[in-house]
PDB file of C-alpha atoms in Angstrom:
ATOM      1  CA  GLU A  17     -15.143 -13.912  -0.284  1.00 93.00           C
ATOM      2  CA  TYR A  18     -11.811 -13.620   1.539  1.00 97.00           C
ATOM      3  CA  PHE A  19      -8.747 -11.756   0.278  1.00 97.00           C
ATOM      4  CA  VAL A  20      -5.094 -11.806   1.272  1.00 97.00           C
ATOM      5  CA  THR A  21      -2.237  -9.560   0.189  1.00 95.00           C
ATOM      6  CA  LEU A  22       1.286 -10.915   0.480  1.00 93.00           C
ATOM      7  CA  ARG A  23       4.676  -9.280   0.642  1.00 88.00           C
ATOM      8  CA  ALA A  24       7.530 -11.006  -1.168  1.00 85.00           C
ATOM      9  CA  GLY A  25      11.263 -10.495  -1.547  1.00 80.00           C
ATOM     10  CA  ASP A  26      11.116 -10.281  -5.333  1.00 86.00           C
ATOM     11  CA  GLY A  27      10.002  -6.644  -5.618  1.00 82.00           C
ATOM     12  CA  ARG A  28       6.315  -7.489  -5.880  1.00 89.00           C
ATOM     13  CA  GLY A  29       3.229  -7.776  -3.750  1.00 92.00           C
ATOM     14  CA  TYR A  30       0.812 -10.612  -4.358  1.00 95.00           C
ATOM     15  CA  VAL A  31      -2.934 -11.080  -3.973  1.00 97.00           C
ATOM     16  CA  SER A  32      -5.175 -14.109  -3.648  1.00 97.00           C
ATOM     17  CA  SER A  33      -8.766 -14.954  -2.801  1.00 97.00           C
ATOM     18  CA  SER A  34     -10.688 -17.735  -1.128  1.00 98.00           C
ATOM     19  CA  SER A  35     -14.329 -18.685  -0.813  1.00 97.00           C
ATOM     20  CA  ASP A  36     -13.865 -20.254   2.647  1.00 97.00           C
ATOM     21  CA  GLY A  37     -10.922 -18.351   4.165  1.00 96.00           C
ATOM     22  CA  LEU A  38      -8.850 -21.546   4.398  1.00 97.00           C
ATOM     23  CA  ASN A  39      -8.074 -22.567   0.826  1.00 98.00           C
ATOM     24  CA  TYR A  40      -6.676 -19.789  -1.331  1.00 98.00           C
ATOM     25  CA  LYS A  41      -6.072 -19.626  -5.055  1.00 97.00           C
ATOM     26  CA  GLU A  42      -2.493 -19.421  -6.331  1.00 97.00           C
ATOM     27  CA  PRO A  43      -1.192 -15.923  -5.428  1.00 96.00           C
ATOM     28  CA  ARG A  44      -0.542 -13.605  -8.343  1.00 96.00           C
ATOM     29  CA  PRO A  45       1.260 -10.277  -8.551  1.00 96.00           C
ATOM     30  CA  TRP A  46      -0.738  -7.119  -7.978  1.00 96.00           C
ATOM     31  CA  THR A  47      -1.577  -5.363 -11.237  1.00 97.00           C
ATOM     32  CA  TRP A  48      -3.328  -2.238 -12.370  1.00 98.00           C
ATOM     33  CA  ASP A  49      -6.661  -2.561 -14.171  1.00 98.00           C
ATOM     34  CA  ASP A  50      -4.810  -2.349 -17.515  1.00 97.00           C
ATOM     35  CA  GLY A  51      -2.755  -5.472 -16.630  1.00 97.00           C
ATOM     36  CA  THR A  52       0.499  -3.630 -15.834  1.00 96.00           C
ATOM     37  CA  GLU A  53       2.281  -5.026 -12.772  1.00 95.00           C
ATOM     38  CA  LEU A  54       2.545  -2.920  -9.633  1.00 93.00           C
ATOM     39  CA  ALA A  55       6.185  -2.753  -8.511  1.00 89.00           C
ATOM     40  CA  THR A  56       5.915  -2.557  -4.722  1.00 88.00           C
ATOM     41  CA  GLY A  57       9.593  -2.930  -3.895  1.00 76.00           C
ATOM     42  CA  ASP A  58       8.867  -5.791  -1.422  1.00 72.00           C
ATOM     43  CA  THR A  59       7.225  -3.750   1.293  1.00 83.00           C
ATOM     44  CA  GLN A  60       3.940  -3.819   3.178  1.00 87.00           C
ATOM     45  CA  GLN A  61       0.458  -3.525   1.782  1.00 94.00           C
ATOM     46  CA  HIS A  62      -2.652  -3.232   3.947  1.00 96.00           C
ATOM     47  CA  TRP A  63      -6.367  -3.485   3.233  1.00 97.00           C
ATOM     48  CA  LEU A  64      -8.740  -0.620   3.949  1.00 96.00           C
ATOM     49  CA  LYS A  65     -12.539  -0.792   3.664  1.00 95.00           C
ATOM     50  CA  LEU A  66     -14.519   2.396   3.269  1.00 95.00           C
ATOM     51  CA  LYS A  67     -18.166   2.892   2.260  1.00 91.00           C
ATOM     52  CA  ASP A  68     -18.508  -0.684   0.957  1.00 92.00           C
ATOM     53  CA  LYS A  69     -15.413  -0.318  -1.223  1.00 96.00           C
ATOM     54  CA  LEU A  70     -12.130  -2.145  -0.788  1.00 97.00           C
ATOM     55  CA  PHE A  71      -8.825  -0.273  -1.011  1.00 98.00           C
ATOM     56  CA  LEU A  72      -5.157  -1.159  -0.750  1.00 98.00           C
ATOM     57  CA  VAL A  73      -2.624   1.067   1.028  1.00 97.00           C
ATOM     58  CA  TYR A  74       0.930   0.483  -0.214  1.00 95.00           C
ATOM     59  CA  THR A  75       4.253   1.905  -1.294  1.00 94.00           C
ATOM     60  CA  ARG A  76       5.593   1.384  -4.787  1.00 93.00           C
ATOM     61  CA  VAL A  77       8.526   2.100  -7.035  1.00 92.00           C
ATOM     62  CA  THR A  78       8.206   5.420  -8.863  1.00 93.00           C
ATOM     63  CA  PRO A  79      10.631   7.468 -10.961  1.00 92.00           C
ATOM     64  CA  ASP A  80      10.814   9.992  -8.085  1.00 93.00           C
ATOM     65  CA  ASN A  81      11.470   7.855  -4.988  1.00 93.00           C
ATOM     66  CA  SER A  82      14.688   5.951  -5.726  1.00 91.00           C
ATOM     67  CA  HIS A  83      16.475   7.939  -2.971  1.00 93.00           C
ATOM     68  CA  VAL A  84      14.117   6.401  -0.344  1.00 93.00           C
ATOM     69  CA  PHE A  85      15.222   3.046   1.093  1.00 89.00           C
ATOM     70  CA  ARG A  86      13.331   0.308  -0.790  1.00 88.00           C
ATOM     71  CA  HIS A  87      11.038   2.990  -2.275  1.00 90.00           C
ATOM     72  CA  ARG A  88       9.083   3.051   1.002  1.00 92.00           C
ATOM     73  CA  ALA A  89       7.515   6.463   0.512  1.00 95.00           C
ATOM     74  CA  PRO A  90       5.093   7.964  -0.325  1.00 96.00           C
ATOM     75  CA  LEU A  91       2.131   5.960   0.959  1.00 96.00           C
ATOM     76  CA  PHE A  92      -0.420   5.391  -1.784  1.00 97.00           C
ATOM     77  CA  MET A  93      -4.003   4.172  -1.731  1.00 98.00           C
ATOM     78  CA  ALA A  94      -6.088   2.812  -4.611  1.00 98.00           C
ATOM     79  CA  GLU A  95      -9.437   1.093  -4.932  1.00 98.00           C
ATOM     80  CA  VAL A  96      -9.404  -2.657  -5.497  1.00 98.00           C
ATOM     81  CA  ASP A  97     -11.574  -4.304  -8.128  1.00 98.00           C
ATOM     82  CA  PRO A  98     -12.612  -7.373  -6.078  1.00 96.00           C
ATOM     83  CA  LYS A  99     -13.791  -9.339  -9.120  1.00 95.00           C
ATOM     84  CA  ARG A 100     -10.552  -8.929 -11.102  1.00 97.00           C
ATOM     85  CA  LEU A 101      -8.238  -8.580  -8.052  1.00 97.00           C
ATOM     86  CA  CYS A 102      -6.452  -5.553  -9.442  1.00 98.00           C
ATOM     87  CA  LEU A 103      -6.007  -1.897  -8.528  1.00 98.00           C
ATOM     88  CA  ILE A 104      -8.004   0.762 -10.349  1.00 98.00           C
ATOM     89  CA  ARG A 105      -5.282   3.137 -11.512  1.00 97.00           C
ATOM     90  CA  ASN A 106      -7.364   6.312 -11.755  1.00 98.00           C
ATOM     91  CA  THR A 107      -8.320   6.002  -8.059  1.00 98.00           C
ATOM     92  CA  GLU A 108      -4.725   6.143  -6.773  1.00 98.00           C
ATOM     93  CA  VAL A 109      -4.006   8.942  -4.303  1.00 98.00           C
ATOM     94  CA  VAL A 110      -1.036   9.834  -2.107  1.00 97.00           C
ATOM     95  CA  LEU A 111      -2.027   9.476   1.559  1.00 96.00           C
ATOM     96  CA  VAL A 112       1.323  10.516   3.052  1.00 97.00           C
ATOM     97  CA  PRO A 113       3.931  12.456   1.063  1.00 96.00           C
ATOM     98  CA  GLU A 114       7.501  11.402   0.381  1.00 96.00           C
ATOM     99  CA  ARG A 115      10.028  13.638   2.172  1.00 96.00           C
ATOM    100  CA  GLY A 116      13.139  11.464   2.013  1.00 96.00           C
ATOM    101  CA  ALA A 117      12.454   9.156   4.968  1.00 96.00           C
ATOM    102  CA  ARG A 118      10.882   5.735   4.609  1.00 94.00           C
ATOM    103  CA  LEU A 119       7.272   5.128   5.583  1.00 93.00           C
ATOM    104  CA  GLY A 120       7.254   1.353   5.178  1.00 75.00           C
ATOM    105  CA  ASN A 121       5.988   0.351   8.628  1.00 89.00           C
ATOM    106  CA  PHE A 122       2.475   1.751   8.625  1.00 95.00           C
ATOM    107  CA  GLN A 123      -0.816   0.533  10.028  1.00 96.00           C
ATOM    108  CA  VAL A 124      -4.488   0.732   9.051  1.00 97.00           C
ATOM    109  CA  THR A 125      -7.132   0.846  11.785  1.00 97.00           C
ATOM    110  CA  GLN A 126     -10.715   0.100  10.754  1.00 96.00           C
ATOM    111  CA  LEU A 127     -13.535   1.776  12.677  1.00 95.00           C
ATOM    112  CA  PRO A 128     -17.266   1.466  11.921  1.00 92.00           C
ATOM    113  CA  ASP A 129     -17.527   4.756  10.022  1.00 93.00           C
ATOM    114  CA  LYS A 130     -13.930   5.536   9.035  1.00 96.00           C
ATOM    115  CA  ALA A 131     -10.411   4.225   8.625  1.00 97.00           C
ATOM    116  CA  ILE A 132      -7.199   5.638  10.074  1.00 98.00           C
ATOM    117  CA  VAL A 133      -3.714   5.201   8.619  1.00 98.00           C
ATOM    118  CA  THR A 134      -0.775   5.911  10.944  1.00 98.00           C
ATOM    119  CA  VAL A 135       2.921   6.073  10.136  1.00 97.00           C
ATOM    120  CA  SER A 136       6.049   7.956  11.152  1.00 97.00           C
ATOM    121  CA  GLU A 137       9.079   9.010   9.170  1.00 96.00           C
ATOM    122  CA  TRP A 138      11.925   6.591   9.797  1.00 94.00           C
ATOM    123  CA  MET A 139      14.989   8.840   9.748  1.00 93.00           C
ATOM    124  CA  GLN A 140      17.359   6.464   7.996  1.00 87.00           C
ATOM    125  CA  PRO A 141      19.702   6.628   6.261  1.00 86.00           C
ATOM    126  CA  VAL A 142      21.637   9.607   7.568  1.00 90.00           C
ATOM    127  CA  GLY A 143      20.921  12.597   5.344  1.00 93.00           C
ATOM    128  CA  CYS A 144      17.314  11.786   4.435  1.00 93.00           C
ATOM    129  CA  ASP A 145      16.321  15.070   6.099  1.00 95.00           C
ATOM    130  CA  LYS A 146      17.733  16.964   3.115  1.00 95.00           C
ATOM    131  CA  TYR A 147      14.431  16.130   1.355  1.00 95.00           C
ATOM    132  CA  GLY A 148      12.355  17.683   4.160  1.00 96.00           C
ATOM    133  CA  SER A 149      11.752  14.806   6.563  1.00 96.00           C
ATOM    134  CA  ASP A 150      11.890  15.637  10.264  1.00 96.00           C
ATOM    135  CA  ASN A 151      10.639  12.477  12.053  1.00 95.00           C
ATOM    136  CA  SER A 152       6.991  13.526  11.627  1.00 96.00           C
ATOM    137  CA  ILE A 153       4.139  11.279  12.698  1.00 97.00           C
ATOM    138  CA  TYR A 154       1.176  11.086  10.323  1.00 97.00           C
ATOM    139  CA  LEU A 155      -2.432  10.205  11.026  1.00 97.00           C
ATOM    140  CA  ALA A 156      -4.673  10.108   7.958  1.00 96.00           C
ATOM    141  CA  THR A 157      -8.392   9.818   8.691  1.00 97.00           C
ATOM    142  CA  LEU A 158     -10.591   8.634   5.822  1.00 96.00           C
ATOM    143  CA  THR A 159     -14.371   8.939   5.990  1.00 94.00           C
TER     144      THR A 159
END
């Protein structure tokens, strides 16, 4: 089974699957396991595999991050239900905290026995430091 996650300009991320890696089903918005849509604010999502489980790393709209450009912080991670193609809500964790600066351009590196997520605080717009950001670089190692 092959999976793809897509970023769109409509405030959502999308997911699709394929049995051959060439022909994918119609993309559908990411949802939680209760059917509620995940509002990603049209930013990146990346896959992460750990201990035979599939996860998604993403940013999303929350009641507390409207001061961050396009809601691009904090970085979240949740387990994916590969059969239903949804996120399991009670597995969501914050990988990198929100401190006023956006974290939207992050990367996941897969290694045989772990995964590494890297990102830096993007110090825009002017004044985002009033929430605590200081241009930090984050490296989250998951085993």
